[in-house]
Amino acid sequence: MATEKLYDLWATRNPKWETRYEELLKTFCNYGVGESSLREARGKVFGAGYELYIVAFFIGLYYNQRRPLIENVTKRKEFGHPIENWGNIERRGNRKAYPKLREFIFTALVARTDIDFIALEKGEMTSRKAVDMLMQTMEEYANWGFHFMEDKLTDDPNYFYRETAFLEVFLAFDASPVESIEDDEPDP
């Protein structure tokens, strides 16, 4: 099936991000220092840099906002850790692996990327082109999410230092879609 193959190809990739967000990653993650048991002692919220990337992606996704990466490729980086390895390690305390999260990300990307699956099945589009499109969507959502975080920290440098700060960002996404669906239904 094409989607399984696409997932496998996508999972081997390593998304890019703008170097301007490196300080953001170093602030909240053990980015660039490897695994360390001192993460909590140094006030880091996340372990690997890709964990904050995942958060940035979901912020962009749920706000449905994308921001293209800077065109200058010398101002882009990647983690050097393919997506297929994200969340596989259960080393820290009660930490559990989270491989299902990769599937959720992939599903969201398929839903939000305009891929012509009929052309893909007919061979009129290559799997590589489809995966490139998925990666672009992923990178643009994450880029907007990083921009969002940077803006929050510019307005209030302590914004994300509250224990529930990231949770509050995600709770703000709740626009009560169930209520709006009920409101649109005609009365019996």
Short mmCIF file of C-alpha atoms in Angstrom, two decimals:
data_model
loop_
_atom_site.label_atom_id
_atom_site.label_comp_id
_atom_site.label_asym_id
_atom_site.label_seq_id
_atom_site.Cartn_x
_atom_site.Cartn_y
_atom_site.Cartn_z
CA MET A 1 0.00 0.00 0.00
CA ALA A 2 1.31 3.46 -0.91
CA THR A 3 0.62 5.01 2.52
CA GLU A 4 2.71 2.37 4.32
CA LYS A 5 5.55 2.99 1.92
CA LEU A 6 5.12 6.74 2.34
CA TYR A 7 5.21 6.36 6.11
CA ASP A 8 8.41 4.34 5.93
CA LEU A 9 10.04 6.86 3.60
CA TRP A 10 8.85 9.80 5.68
CA ALA A 11 10.10 8.19 8.89
CA THR A 12 13.66 7.99 7.54
CA ARG A 13 13.74 11.75 6.99
CA ASN A 14 15.09 14.42 9.27
CA PRO A 15 13.09 17.68 9.21
CA LYS A 16 14.86 20.98 8.95
CA TRP A 17 14.40 24.03 11.15
CA GLU A 18 15.79 27.55 11.22
CA THR A 19 19.03 28.10 13.14
CA ARG A 20 17.52 31.22 14.69
CA TYR A 21 15.57 28.88 17.01
CA GLU A 22 18.67 27.12 18.32
CA GLU A 23 18.71 29.18 21.53
CA LEU A 24 15.05 28.29 22.08
CA LEU A 25 15.97 24.61 21.77
CA LYS A 26 18.93 25.00 24.12
CA THR A 27 16.74 26.81 26.63
CA PHE A 28 14.13 24.06 26.91
CA CYS A 29 16.02 20.94 25.79
CA ASN A 30 19.31 19.14 26.14
CA TYR A 31 19.91 20.07 22.53
CA GLY A 32 23.51 19.61 21.51
CA VAL A 33 24.65 18.06 24.79
CA GLY A 34 23.38 14.49 24.47
CA GLU A 35 21.50 12.53 27.09
CA SER A 36 21.97 13.80 30.62
CA SER A 37 20.51 12.89 33.97
CA LEU A 38 20.89 16.55 34.97
CA ARG A 39 18.04 17.70 32.69
CA GLU A 40 15.61 18.49 35.50
CA ALA A 41 18.32 20.01 37.68
CA ARG A 42 19.13 22.51 34.93
CA GLY A 43 15.46 23.39 34.44
CA LYS A 44 15.05 21.71 31.05
CA VAL A 45 11.49 20.81 30.18
CA PHE A 46 12.38 18.47 27.31
CA GLY A 47 15.19 16.04 26.61
CA ALA A 48 16.08 15.85 22.92
CA GLY A 49 15.61 18.81 20.60
CA TYR A 50 13.07 16.93 18.50
CA GLU A 51 10.70 16.91 21.49
CA LEU A 52 10.33 20.69 21.31
CA TYR A 53 10.09 20.36 17.52
CA ILE A 54 7.08 18.06 18.03
CA VAL A 55 5.47 20.65 20.31
CA ALA A 56 6.16 23.39 17.75
CA PHE A 57 4.65 21.22 15.01
CA PHE A 58 1.44 20.66 16.98
CA ILE A 59 1.17 24.35 17.84
CA GLY A 60 1.35 25.21 14.13
CA LEU A 61 -1.02 22.36 13.25
CA TYR A 62 -3.69 23.25 15.78
CA TYR A 63 -3.52 26.94 15.00
CA ASN A 64 -3.50 25.86 11.34
CA GLN A 65 -0.66 28.26 10.66
CA ARG A 66 2.33 27.58 8.45
CA ARG A 67 5.49 29.60 7.94
CA PRO A 68 7.92 28.69 5.16
CA LEU A 69 11.50 28.09 6.20
CA ILE A 70 14.03 30.77 5.42
CA GLU A 71 15.31 30.40 1.85
CA ASN A 72 18.98 30.62 2.86
CA VAL A 73 19.82 26.93 3.37
CA THR A 74 22.90 27.84 5.42
CA LYS A 75 20.50 29.11 8.10
CA ARG A 76 18.73 25.76 8.39
CA LYS A 77 19.60 22.77 10.54
CA GLU A 78 18.38 19.28 11.26
CA PHE A 79 18.66 17.13 14.37
CA GLY A 80 20.63 14.28 12.82
CA HIS A 81 18.04 11.93 14.28
CA PRO A 82 15.48 10.52 11.80
CA ILE A 83 11.79 10.66 12.69
CA GLU A 84 11.64 6.85 13.00
CA ASN A 85 13.81 7.14 16.13
CA TRP A 86 11.85 9.92 17.81
CA GLY A 87 10.38 8.79 21.12
CA ASN A 88 11.79 5.26 21.09
CA ILE A 89 13.86 5.49 24.25
CA GLU A 90 12.57 4.75 27.75
CA ARG A 91 15.60 5.76 29.79
CA ARG A 92 14.60 8.55 32.11
CA GLY A 93 12.67 7.65 35.26
CA ASN A 94 9.05 6.82 34.51
CA ARG A 95 9.41 7.95 30.92
CA LYS A 96 7.59 5.82 28.36
CA ALA A 97 8.36 5.53 24.67
CA TYR A 98 5.87 7.34 22.44
CA PRO A 99 6.06 5.75 18.98
CA LYS A 100 2.33 6.29 18.33
CA LEU A 101 2.95 10.03 18.28
CA ARG A 102 4.88 9.60 15.02
CA GLU A 103 1.82 7.93 13.49
CA PHE A 104 -0.40 10.81 14.66
CA ILE A 105 2.00 13.33 13.11
CA PHE A 106 2.05 11.39 9.83
CA THR A 107 -1.76 11.13 9.77
CA ALA A 108 -2.08 14.87 10.35
CA LEU A 109 0.42 15.56 7.58
CA VAL A 110 -1.47 13.36 5.12
CA ALA A 111 -4.70 15.17 6.03
CA ARG A 112 -3.16 18.64 5.67
CA THR A 113 -0.97 18.12 2.60
CA ASP A 114 -2.46 18.33 -0.87
CA ILE A 115 -1.09 15.08 -2.32
CA ASP A 116 -2.78 13.60 -5.36
CA PHE A 117 -2.91 9.98 -4.22
CA ILE A 118 -4.42 8.84 -7.52
CA ALA A 119 -1.43 10.28 -9.39
CA LEU A 120 0.83 8.62 -6.84
CA GLU A 121 -0.81 5.22 -7.39
CA LYS A 122 -0.63 5.66 -11.17
CA GLY A 123 3.07 6.48 -10.96
CA GLU A 124 2.51 10.04 -12.21
CA MET A 125 4.01 11.29 -8.95
CA THR A 126 6.97 9.74 -7.18
CA SER A 127 6.87 8.66 -3.55
CA ARG A 128 9.83 10.95 -2.98
CA LYS A 129 7.84 13.96 -4.25
CA ALA A 130 4.95 13.04 -1.94
CA VAL A 131 7.30 12.71 1.04
CA ASP A 132 8.94 16.04 0.13
CA MET A 133 5.48 17.60 0.27
CA LEU A 134 4.78 16.00 3.66
CA MET A 135 8.12 17.25 4.98
CA GLN A 136 7.45 20.78 3.74
CA THR A 137 4.10 20.79 5.55
CA MET A 138 5.74 19.47 8.71
CA GLU A 139 8.57 21.98 8.59
CA GLU A 140 6.22 24.89 7.95
CA TYR A 141 3.89 24.01 10.84
CA ALA A 142 6.86 23.55 13.18
CA ASN A 143 8.43 26.78 11.96
CA TRP A 144 5.25 28.69 12.80
CA GLY A 145 5.15 26.97 16.20
CA PHE A 146 8.74 28.02 16.93
CA HIS A 147 7.87 31.55 15.85
CA PHE A 148 4.85 31.48 18.18
CA MET A 149 7.04 30.37 21.11
CA GLU A 150 9.65 33.01 20.32
CA ASP A 151 6.94 35.71 20.25
CA LYS A 152 5.57 34.56 23.61
CA LEU A 153 9.06 34.75 25.13
CA THR A 154 9.66 38.18 23.61
CA ASP A 155 6.46 39.46 25.24
CA ASP A 156 7.16 37.67 28.55
CA PRO A 157 10.59 36.04 29.02
CA ASN A 158 9.13 33.85 31.79
CA TYR A 159 6.06 32.72 29.83
CA PHE A 160 7.09 29.08 29.42
CA TYR A 161 8.69 28.78 32.86
CA ARG A 162 5.37 28.14 34.56
CA GLU A 163 4.71 24.44 35.14
CA THR A 164 1.50 24.49 33.08
CA ALA A 165 2.59 26.92 30.34
CA PHE A 166 2.77 24.42 27.46
CA LEU A 167 -0.45 22.77 28.64
CA GLU A 168 -2.17 26.16 28.61
CA VAL A 169 -1.06 26.75 25.02
CA PHE A 170 -2.66 23.47 23.98
CA LEU A 171 -5.81 24.04 26.03
CA ALA A 172 -6.24 27.36 24.20
CA PHE A 173 -6.82 25.34 21.01
CA ASP A 174 -10.14 24.10 22.34
CA ALA A 175 -12.70 26.10 20.43
CA SER A 176 -15.49 23.81 21.63
CA PRO A 177 -16.11 22.18 18.24
CA VAL A 178 -18.80 19.92 19.71
CA GLU A 179 -20.82 22.93 20.81
CA SER A 180 -20.49 24.62 17.43
CA ILE A 181 -21.68 21.46 15.67
CA GLU A 182 -24.68 21.27 17.97
CA ASP A 183 -25.43 24.95 17.36
CA ASP A 184 -25.49 24.37 13.59
CA GLU A 185 -27.97 21.52 13.77
CA PRO A 186 -31.61 22.42 13.20
CA ASP A 187 -33.95 22.08 16.17
CA PRO A 188 -36.32 19.07 15.95
#
